[in-house]
XYZ file of C-alpha atoms in Angstrom:
539
model
C 0.000 0.000 0.000
C 2.856 2.353 0.890
C 4.413 1.673 -2.522
C 1.133 2.499 -4.284
C 0.802 5.769 -2.358
C 4.406 6.667 -3.179
C 3.764 6.006 -6.855
C 0.639 8.150 -6.764
C 2.590 10.972 -5.106
C 5.347 10.732 -7.717
C 2.801 10.877 -10.536
C 1.045 13.843 -8.894
C 4.382 15.643 -8.490
C 5.208 14.972 -12.130
C 1.906 16.425 -13.250
C 2.349 19.294 -10.833
C 5.760 20.065 -12.332
C 4.388 19.907 -15.846
C 1.582 22.255 -14.878
C 3.992 24.681 -13.202
C 6.356 24.705 -16.205
C 3.470 25.258 -18.589
C 2.256 28.198 -16.550
C 5.751 29.649 -16.505
C 6.126 29.196 -20.236
C 2.717 30.765 -20.792
C 3.754 33.772 -18.708
C 6.947 34.169 -20.720
C 5.595 33.418 -24.156
C 5.942 36.874 -25.729
C 9.294 36.442 -27.493
C 10.489 38.644 -30.360
C 13.263 37.469 -32.692
C 14.955 40.140 -34.795
C 17.911 40.405 -37.159
C 20.234 43.407 -37.171
C 23.772 44.374 -38.125
C 26.956 42.940 -36.681
C 28.744 44.039 -33.507
C 26.651 46.926 -32.177
C 28.576 48.881 -29.546
C 26.663 48.682 -26.258
C 28.783 51.187 -24.313
C 26.726 54.386 -24.027
C 29.830 56.554 -24.426
C 31.327 54.679 -27.351
C 28.319 53.838 -29.485
C 27.829 56.042 -32.555
C 25.546 53.798 -34.618
C 21.833 53.183 -35.000
C 22.144 49.449 -34.327
C 23.714 50.015 -30.925
C 21.231 52.794 -30.137
C 18.283 50.477 -30.801
C 19.453 48.170 -28.009
C 20.932 50.738 -25.624
C 17.674 52.702 -25.532
C 15.821 49.605 -24.265
C 18.536 48.449 -21.856
C 19.126 51.851 -20.241
C 17.043 54.829 -19.256
C 18.091 58.403 -18.491
C 16.520 61.392 -16.793
C 14.203 61.723 -19.798
C 12.883 59.244 -22.346
C 11.325 59.529 -25.779
C 7.615 58.934 -26.290
C 5.843 58.438 -29.609
C 5.265 62.197 -29.885
C 8.103 63.804 -27.922
C 9.806 63.151 -24.604
C 9.035 63.096 -20.883
C 10.705 62.690 -17.494
C 11.766 59.101 -16.827
C 14.567 58.485 -14.318
C 13.647 61.795 -12.665
C 10.249 62.681 -11.233
C 10.730 66.462 -11.203
C 13.133 69.210 -12.275
C 13.749 72.815 -11.246
C 15.705 75.365 -13.271
C 17.490 78.364 -11.777
C 16.477 81.854 -12.828
C 19.624 82.300 -14.932
C 19.004 78.925 -16.649
C 22.441 77.599 -15.721
C 21.490 75.133 -12.976
C 19.054 72.252 -13.379
C 18.144 70.261 -10.247
C 16.525 66.842 -10.653
C 14.694 64.788 -8.045
C 15.258 61.167 -9.026
C 12.719 58.365 -8.838
C 13.331 56.391 -5.665
C 11.851 53.239 -7.206
C 14.373 53.163 -10.091
C 16.658 50.136 -9.803
C 19.460 48.466 -11.699
C 18.909 45.004 -13.140
C 20.600 43.465 -10.099
C 18.151 45.175 -7.753
C 20.418 47.958 -6.486
C 18.990 51.498 -6.505
C 19.862 53.994 -9.236
C 21.313 57.024 -7.460
C 22.554 60.487 -8.324
C 26.122 59.193 -7.968
C 25.551 56.925 -10.974
C 24.684 59.928 -13.151
C 27.693 61.843 -11.820
C 30.035 58.956 -12.617
C 28.615 58.592 -16.135
C 28.915 62.277 -17.002
C 32.415 62.476 -15.557
C 33.301 59.498 -17.734
C 31.870 61.327 -20.745
C 34.395 64.164 -20.382
C 37.292 62.124 -18.986
C 40.238 62.590 -21.414
C 41.637 59.225 -20.333
C 38.465 57.576 -21.657
C 38.288 59.619 -24.866
C 34.684 58.666 -25.616
C 33.146 59.237 -29.043
C 31.105 62.276 -28.027
C 33.357 63.835 -25.384
C 33.960 67.127 -27.191
C 30.407 67.528 -28.513
C 28.171 66.770 -25.541
C 30.539 67.172 -22.645
C 31.029 70.828 -23.573
C 27.455 71.626 -22.505
C 28.377 70.808 -18.905
C 30.193 73.381 -16.783
C 33.964 72.899 -17.167
C 33.370 69.927 -19.472
C 35.539 71.275 -22.301
C 38.374 72.216 -19.942
C 38.301 68.822 -18.267
C 38.325 66.992 -21.593
C 41.330 69.132 -22.595
C 43.145 68.067 -19.432
C 43.044 71.556 -17.886
C 40.874 70.693 -14.857
C 40.271 67.579 -12.732
C 37.089 65.514 -13.118
C 35.799 66.757 -9.775
C 35.355 70.247 -11.250
C 32.612 69.056 -13.612
C 29.338 70.845 -12.958
C 27.445 67.672 -12.070
C 26.889 66.979 -8.359
C 25.010 64.470 -6.218
C 23.360 66.633 -3.548
C 22.073 63.437 -1.952
C 21.223 59.948 -3.211
C 18.173 61.164 -5.101
C 19.004 64.788 -5.929
C 21.163 65.546 -8.969
C 22.420 69.030 -9.837
C 23.649 69.855 -13.327
C 25.412 73.151 -13.952
C 25.890 74.334 -17.530
C 28.739 76.159 -19.216
C 26.205 78.338 -21.046
C 22.439 78.558 -21.075
C 20.919 75.586 -22.894
C 17.148 75.891 -23.013
C 16.882 72.500 -24.752
C 18.852 70.571 -22.131
C 15.821 68.364 -21.513
C 15.904 67.220 -25.150
C 19.671 66.752 -24.952
C 19.376 64.562 -21.865
C 17.259 62.076 -23.832
C 20.447 61.067 -25.606
C 22.134 57.897 -24.378
C 25.486 59.506 -23.649
C 23.840 61.091 -20.569
C 22.385 57.834 -19.222
C 23.644 56.612 -15.814
C 26.336 53.946 -15.431
C 27.518 51.788 -12.555
C 31.184 52.449 -11.821
C 31.710 48.950 -10.407
C 30.952 47.194 -13.706
C 32.714 49.378 -16.289
C 36.148 48.374 -17.593
C 38.175 51.097 -19.295
C 40.113 49.599 -22.175
C 39.259 52.104 -24.909
C 36.831 49.777 -26.677
C 33.587 49.523 -24.716
C 33.830 45.711 -24.954
C 32.970 45.347 -21.269
C 29.335 46.035 -22.197
C 29.200 42.695 -24.067
C 29.842 40.741 -20.870
C 26.556 39.581 -19.348
C 27.835 39.781 -15.782
C 28.917 43.399 -16.347
C 25.828 44.428 -18.275
C 23.988 45.932 -15.311
C 21.351 48.220 -16.805
C 18.297 50.164 -15.642
C 15.925 50.025 -18.603
C 12.928 47.798 -19.399
C 15.120 45.039 -20.911
C 18.337 43.450 -19.666
C 20.955 41.267 -21.337
C 20.889 37.617 -20.273
C 23.044 35.971 -22.955
C 25.573 37.176 -25.492
C 27.542 35.605 -28.311
C 29.101 38.683 -29.886
C 29.437 36.965 -33.254
C 25.928 35.574 -33.528
C 23.278 36.390 -30.961
C 22.274 38.596 -28.039
C 19.356 37.777 -25.752
C 17.493 40.453 -23.811
C 14.751 39.747 -21.276
C 12.344 41.811 -19.236
C 14.102 43.544 -16.336
C 12.026 42.498 -13.345
C 13.524 45.344 -11.287
C 12.441 48.039 -13.759
C 9.894 50.273 -12.024
C 7.560 50.002 -15.018
C 7.972 46.234 -15.475
C 4.220 45.651 -15.167
C 3.708 47.640 -18.369
C 6.468 45.889 -20.335
C 4.765 43.497 -22.747
C 7.840 41.740 -24.152
C 9.298 38.837 -22.162
C 12.337 38.160 -24.303
C 14.071 39.463 -27.419
C 16.518 37.346 -29.404
C 18.830 39.468 -31.547
C 20.439 37.573 -34.417
C 23.376 39.485 -35.890
C 24.093 39.350 -39.601
C 25.327 41.690 -42.311
C 23.698 39.990 -45.305
C 20.401 41.720 -46.042
C 19.344 38.981 -48.470
C 19.717 36.399 -45.706
C 17.790 38.573 -43.266
C 14.894 38.990 -45.695
C 14.844 35.271 -46.457
C 14.714 34.452 -42.725
C 11.816 36.877 -42.264
C 9.850 35.202 -45.034
C 10.510 31.695 -43.677
C 9.538 32.778 -40.161
C 12.995 32.291 -38.649
C 12.960 35.919 -37.499
C 9.985 38.165 -36.762
C 11.401 41.575 -37.645
C 14.259 43.066 -39.678
C 15.511 46.608 -40.259
C 17.417 46.406 -43.537
C 16.831 44.602 -46.792
C 17.994 44.753 -50.426
C 16.570 48.046 -51.698
C 15.614 46.465 -55.036
C 13.069 44.386 -53.083
C 11.097 47.453 -51.936
C 8.090 46.968 -54.195
C 8.011 43.263 -53.398
C 7.988 43.700 -49.596
C 5.369 46.437 -49.946
C 3.159 44.134 -51.973
C 3.567 41.445 -49.322
C 2.537 43.970 -46.606
C 5.853 43.524 -44.809
C 6.981 47.124 -45.204
C 6.291 49.518 -42.311
C 7.752 52.980 -41.842
C 7.812 55.398 -38.939
C 9.081 58.949 -38.528
C 12.825 59.492 -38.507
C 14.647 62.705 -37.668
C 16.890 62.235 -40.677
C 17.802 64.217 -43.778
C 19.489 62.925 -46.924
C 21.576 65.407 -48.890
C 24.406 65.830 -51.351
C 27.695 66.740 -49.746
C 29.392 69.222 -52.070
C 33.093 70.047 -51.988
C 32.707 73.807 -51.536
C 36.463 74.372 -51.744
C 36.885 72.973 -55.247
C 36.166 74.719 -58.543
C 33.536 75.041 -59.939
C 31.598 73.880 -56.869
C 33.035 76.715 -54.813
C 30.578 79.018 -56.640
C 27.176 79.185 -54.847
C 25.407 79.805 -58.168
C 26.704 76.498 -59.546
C 25.513 74.682 -56.433
C 22.118 76.407 -56.604
C 21.760 75.494 -60.263
C 22.437 71.828 -59.530
C 19.854 71.919 -56.744
C 17.107 73.615 -58.759
C 17.378 70.996 -61.515
C 16.256 68.220 -59.140
C 12.599 67.186 -59.002
C 12.546 65.942 -55.415
C 8.926 64.838 -55.559
C 9.710 62.511 -58.482
C 12.895 61.317 -56.762
C 11.206 60.433 -53.456
C 7.822 59.199 -54.594
C 8.598 57.525 -57.921
C 12.241 56.478 -58.022
C 12.390 55.731 -54.275
C 8.892 54.212 -54.383
C 7.560 56.488 -51.664
C 10.133 55.348 -49.108
C 11.395 58.937 -48.703
C 9.747 62.319 -48.218
C 10.711 65.127 -50.649
C 12.871 67.724 -48.887
C 11.590 71.285 -48.858
C 14.582 72.545 -46.857
C 17.337 70.853 -44.846
C 15.797 70.321 -41.389
C 12.829 68.000 -41.740
C 9.510 67.773 -39.897
C 9.176 66.487 -36.345
C 11.424 68.945 -34.496
C 9.854 71.312 -31.952
C 9.379 74.926 -32.974
C 9.063 78.111 -30.944
C 6.012 76.839 -29.049
C 4.805 73.419 -27.953
C 2.296 73.165 -30.812
C 4.641 74.394 -33.552
C 6.890 72.329 -35.794
C 10.266 73.763 -36.803
C 9.795 72.920 -40.478
C 6.260 74.299 -40.653
C 7.463 77.476 -38.995
C 10.377 77.891 -41.367
C 8.459 77.132 -44.546
C 9.844 75.876 -47.830
C 13.281 76.933 -49.068
C 13.958 74.612 -52.012
C 12.383 74.809 -55.454
C 12.398 72.929 -58.774
C 12.896 75.222 -61.773
C 15.085 74.054 -64.658
C 14.982 77.402 -66.491
C 16.039 79.288 -63.374
C 18.807 76.712 -62.907
C 20.084 77.378 -66.428
C 20.134 81.110 -65.733
C 22.104 80.596 -62.511
C 24.638 78.528 -64.405
C 24.942 81.268 -67.022
C 25.390 83.859 -64.240
C 28.276 81.736 -62.950
C 29.931 81.960 -66.384
C 28.880 78.569 -67.739
C 25.984 79.133 -70.202
C 24.496 75.744 -71.115
C 27.326 74.187 -69.148
C 29.999 75.474 -71.548
C 33.438 75.509 -69.944
C 32.241 73.704 -66.838
C 34.632 70.919 -65.765
C 33.248 67.392 -65.555
C 31.893 66.757 -62.054
C 32.658 63.415 -60.397
C 29.918 61.846 -58.285
C 31.317 59.280 -55.830
C 29.057 56.986 -53.837
C 28.989 53.675 -52.018
C 28.416 50.680 -54.254
C 26.586 48.763 -51.523
C 23.097 50.052 -52.321
C 20.960 49.979 -55.441
C 19.350 53.191 -54.151
C 22.668 54.999 -54.542
C 22.911 53.948 -58.176
C 19.294 54.967 -58.819
C 19.891 58.337 -57.184
C 23.026 59.277 -59.094
C 21.822 58.026 -62.445
C 18.801 60.280 -61.968
C 20.967 63.254 -60.946
C 23.199 62.695 -63.941
C 20.145 62.928 -66.220
C 18.856 66.054 -64.420
C 22.157 67.862 -64.772
C 22.561 66.895 -68.424
C 19.536 69.151 -69.083
C 21.726 72.043 -67.929
C 24.659 70.946 -70.073
C 26.527 69.712 -66.991
C 28.602 66.586 -67.581
C 29.170 64.124 -64.746
C 31.012 60.871 -64.242
C 29.643 58.333 -61.757
C 32.140 56.513 -59.553
C 30.668 53.721 -57.401
C 33.109 52.963 -54.594
C 33.541 50.386 -51.847
C 31.957 51.748 -48.620
C 35.208 51.725 -46.627
C 37.063 53.545 -49.400
C 34.172 56.000 -49.722
C 34.427 56.826 -46.040
C 38.136 57.540 -46.463
C 37.496 59.776 -49.485
C 34.812 61.684 -47.615
C 36.944 62.159 -44.518
C 39.870 63.347 -46.660
C 37.686 65.726 -48.694
C 38.785 63.928 -51.881
C 35.505 64.142 -53.778
C 33.379 66.520 -55.843
C 29.889 65.381 -54.836
C 28.737 62.453 -52.709
C 25.619 61.594 -50.742
C 25.196 61.573 -46.992
C 22.490 61.120 -44.370
C 22.378 62.761 -40.982
C 19.988 61.745 -38.227
C 19.541 63.769 -35.087
C 20.995 62.543 -31.813
C 18.612 64.718 -29.818
C 15.203 66.248 -30.344
C 16.201 69.747 -31.460
C 16.880 71.336 -34.851
C 20.213 72.646 -33.580
C 21.632 69.131 -33.781
C 20.889 68.942 -37.513
C 22.575 72.286 -38.149
C 25.550 71.771 -35.835
C 27.472 69.613 -38.309
C 27.933 72.514 -40.761
C 29.776 74.797 -38.401
C 33.216 75.720 -39.649
C 35.647 72.924 -38.815
C 33.100 70.340 -37.633
C 34.433 66.834 -38.272
C 31.238 65.791 -40.107
C 31.508 68.869 -42.378
C 33.526 67.062 -45.060
C 32.456 69.517 -47.783
C 34.313 72.229 -45.821
C 31.345 74.593 -45.883
C 32.149 77.777 -43.972
C 30.273 81.024 -43.430
C 30.856 83.365 -40.482
C 27.215 84.491 -40.565
C 26.009 80.889 -40.292
C 28.408 80.210 -37.415
C 27.251 83.340 -35.580
C 23.546 82.596 -35.965
C 24.113 79.050 -34.742
C 26.357 80.073 -31.828
C 23.935 82.811 -30.751
C 21.084 80.304 -30.819
C 22.995 77.948 -28.561
C 23.180 80.506 -25.744
C 19.776 82.123 -26.282
C 17.351 81.813 -23.344
C 14.167 82.862 -25.147
C 13.008 79.890 -27.229
C 11.145 81.956 -29.839
C 14.253 84.044 -30.453
C 16.403 80.909 -30.483
C 14.212 79.423 -33.212
C 14.536 82.596 -35.289
C 18.311 82.267 -35.090
C 18.216 78.597 -36.109
C 15.929 79.403 -39.038
C 18.368 82.124 -40.071
C 21.267 79.670 -39.897
C 19.355 77.235 -42.100
C 18.452 80.023 -44.549
C 22.132 80.973 -44.908
C 23.181 77.338 -45.339
C 20.569 76.427 -47.953
C 18.955 79.478 -49.534
C 21.928 81.841 -49.546
C 24.870 79.436 -49.972
C 23.475 76.014 -50.924
C 26.380 74.689 -48.884
C 24.767 71.272 -49.224
C 21.995 70.088 -51.548
C 19.101 68.600 -49.520
C 17.239 65.750 -51.238
C 14.761 64.037 -48.944
C 13.694 63.272 -45.397
C 14.047 59.707 -44.215
C 11.953 57.206 -42.355
C 12.645 54.321 -40.024
C 11.823 51.204 -42.023
C 10.872 47.962 -40.277
C 9.805 44.768 -42.010
C 7.403 42.420 -40.235
C 4.166 40.496 -40.745
C 1.238 42.123 -38.920
C -0.157 38.659 -38.164
C 3.022 37.985 -36.195
C 3.956 41.372 -34.668
C 1.492 43.895 -33.315
C 1.659 47.027 -31.156
C 4.837 48.145 -32.929
C 5.356 51.713 -31.699
C 8.033 54.157 -32.862
C 9.696 56.696 -30.595
C 9.719 60.314 -31.710
C 13.368 59.746 -32.641
C 12.456 56.852 -34.938
C 13.443 53.847 -32.799
C 11.087 50.918 -32.217
C 9.913 50.538 -28.617
C 10.661 46.827 -28.496
C 9.277 46.442 -24.989
C 5.748 47.100 -26.287
C 5.722 44.573 -29.157
C 3.303 41.647 -28.966
C 4.294 38.495 -30.898
C 1.881 35.794 -32.057
C 3.242 32.483 -33.395
C 6.674 34.011 -33.922
C 10.049 32.465 -34.664
C 10.509 31.355 -31.047
C 7.433 29.126 -31.284
C 8.794 27.129 -34.238
């Protein structure tokens, strides 16, 4: 009898275990599998790419976070600004915790921002973003010790940030990952950021945390149970498969081996649209032609204006690019805040660009090249890794032939193209720039004299002054006027670059598999909100 009872108990325990496992699996069944590029940098001070940003912005959280329409307080529950605008005091959330359960404190923000400007670290954005903080530029130049940085922990949950100059858009700036907190006990300084790949060192404070990592193949993120908003996080797990072959990624999406991808062969655009896989969200990104303004004949603004006015941007974006782009009407695109909360910077500034072939011909004649006579052949260099690039430049070549302008197209390996661009060894090439923070100033900043992104060597003292004055202007309406003036000088007066289109964040997925796919205002997918039905993980 005892043996029979024991057997019954064993069977009951077995069934109980099965039931418990099933319940656990049911609770953790929302698993998203995605494919993205190789080796994203996961160190907040070393990452400079979109792939890394997509993960970092779900693993970490700063004082502010992006929403689908703008941004809001996140790691802080309140903020006070001094009358002179130079001191911002944040009260931190006391329920914010790291993924190991320890509290997120003001000291973690202080450490992170000191690391940002530390010359011994030499992070990617030290000179750009650290200079907003009081003494940041001097510290990064080795002139002052780290302790002189204007970032202080008043107590565990009170953070004070002092600025070098007034920055009325500091809240937007603090959305950027380089200002997120870090734990000093997990970071290893070796000049690479590789520590962030180690699961045991990846202690983060966002809705998702890293639980497994094979840096060559796969990263696994799971819901951070210590995140204060964990109850609202819909995703249980995200498997990130890393690959650089867009054909393979698209094939895996169609076979159901991944649920979502972010890049694909551009020649497949119509096909993925027809299959209802193509989805696009807003992106704070502008595509433009980078023009070597120091080289004849492109050093003449009238030549640059003529080339611009010969381009039908509506046809380019909606026909040749199959509606995947938005025709540019200026340089800074829609989506950036204007002078008031209900104004958009682009709507406020109006249209600057126009399409007028006859006017373009007249401008070319005014420059001394009637019907293109005497104009040297212009070389157009571009990366050979995208069919879109070929489509773009073949179209531009045809447009400019109408003016009598002769061009030669030079497709180039991406790495070699980067070297040419950095060295200024080109006539015309294409470039995209996406904003790091939610303010039009970031789009314009790269065309200041001497900026490292400004490979066309555009330079105008009036542009620099308007931009610099805007950066220290307290009144937001006046600041916007200055930024609009800077853009007018860049595009309307000088045509220092030739804007083409505004971009979009493109994501491919099947709506029967992925739902509740929400984009941030900065164009990144909020992975934590995605709901997956019969996805790759269930195969």
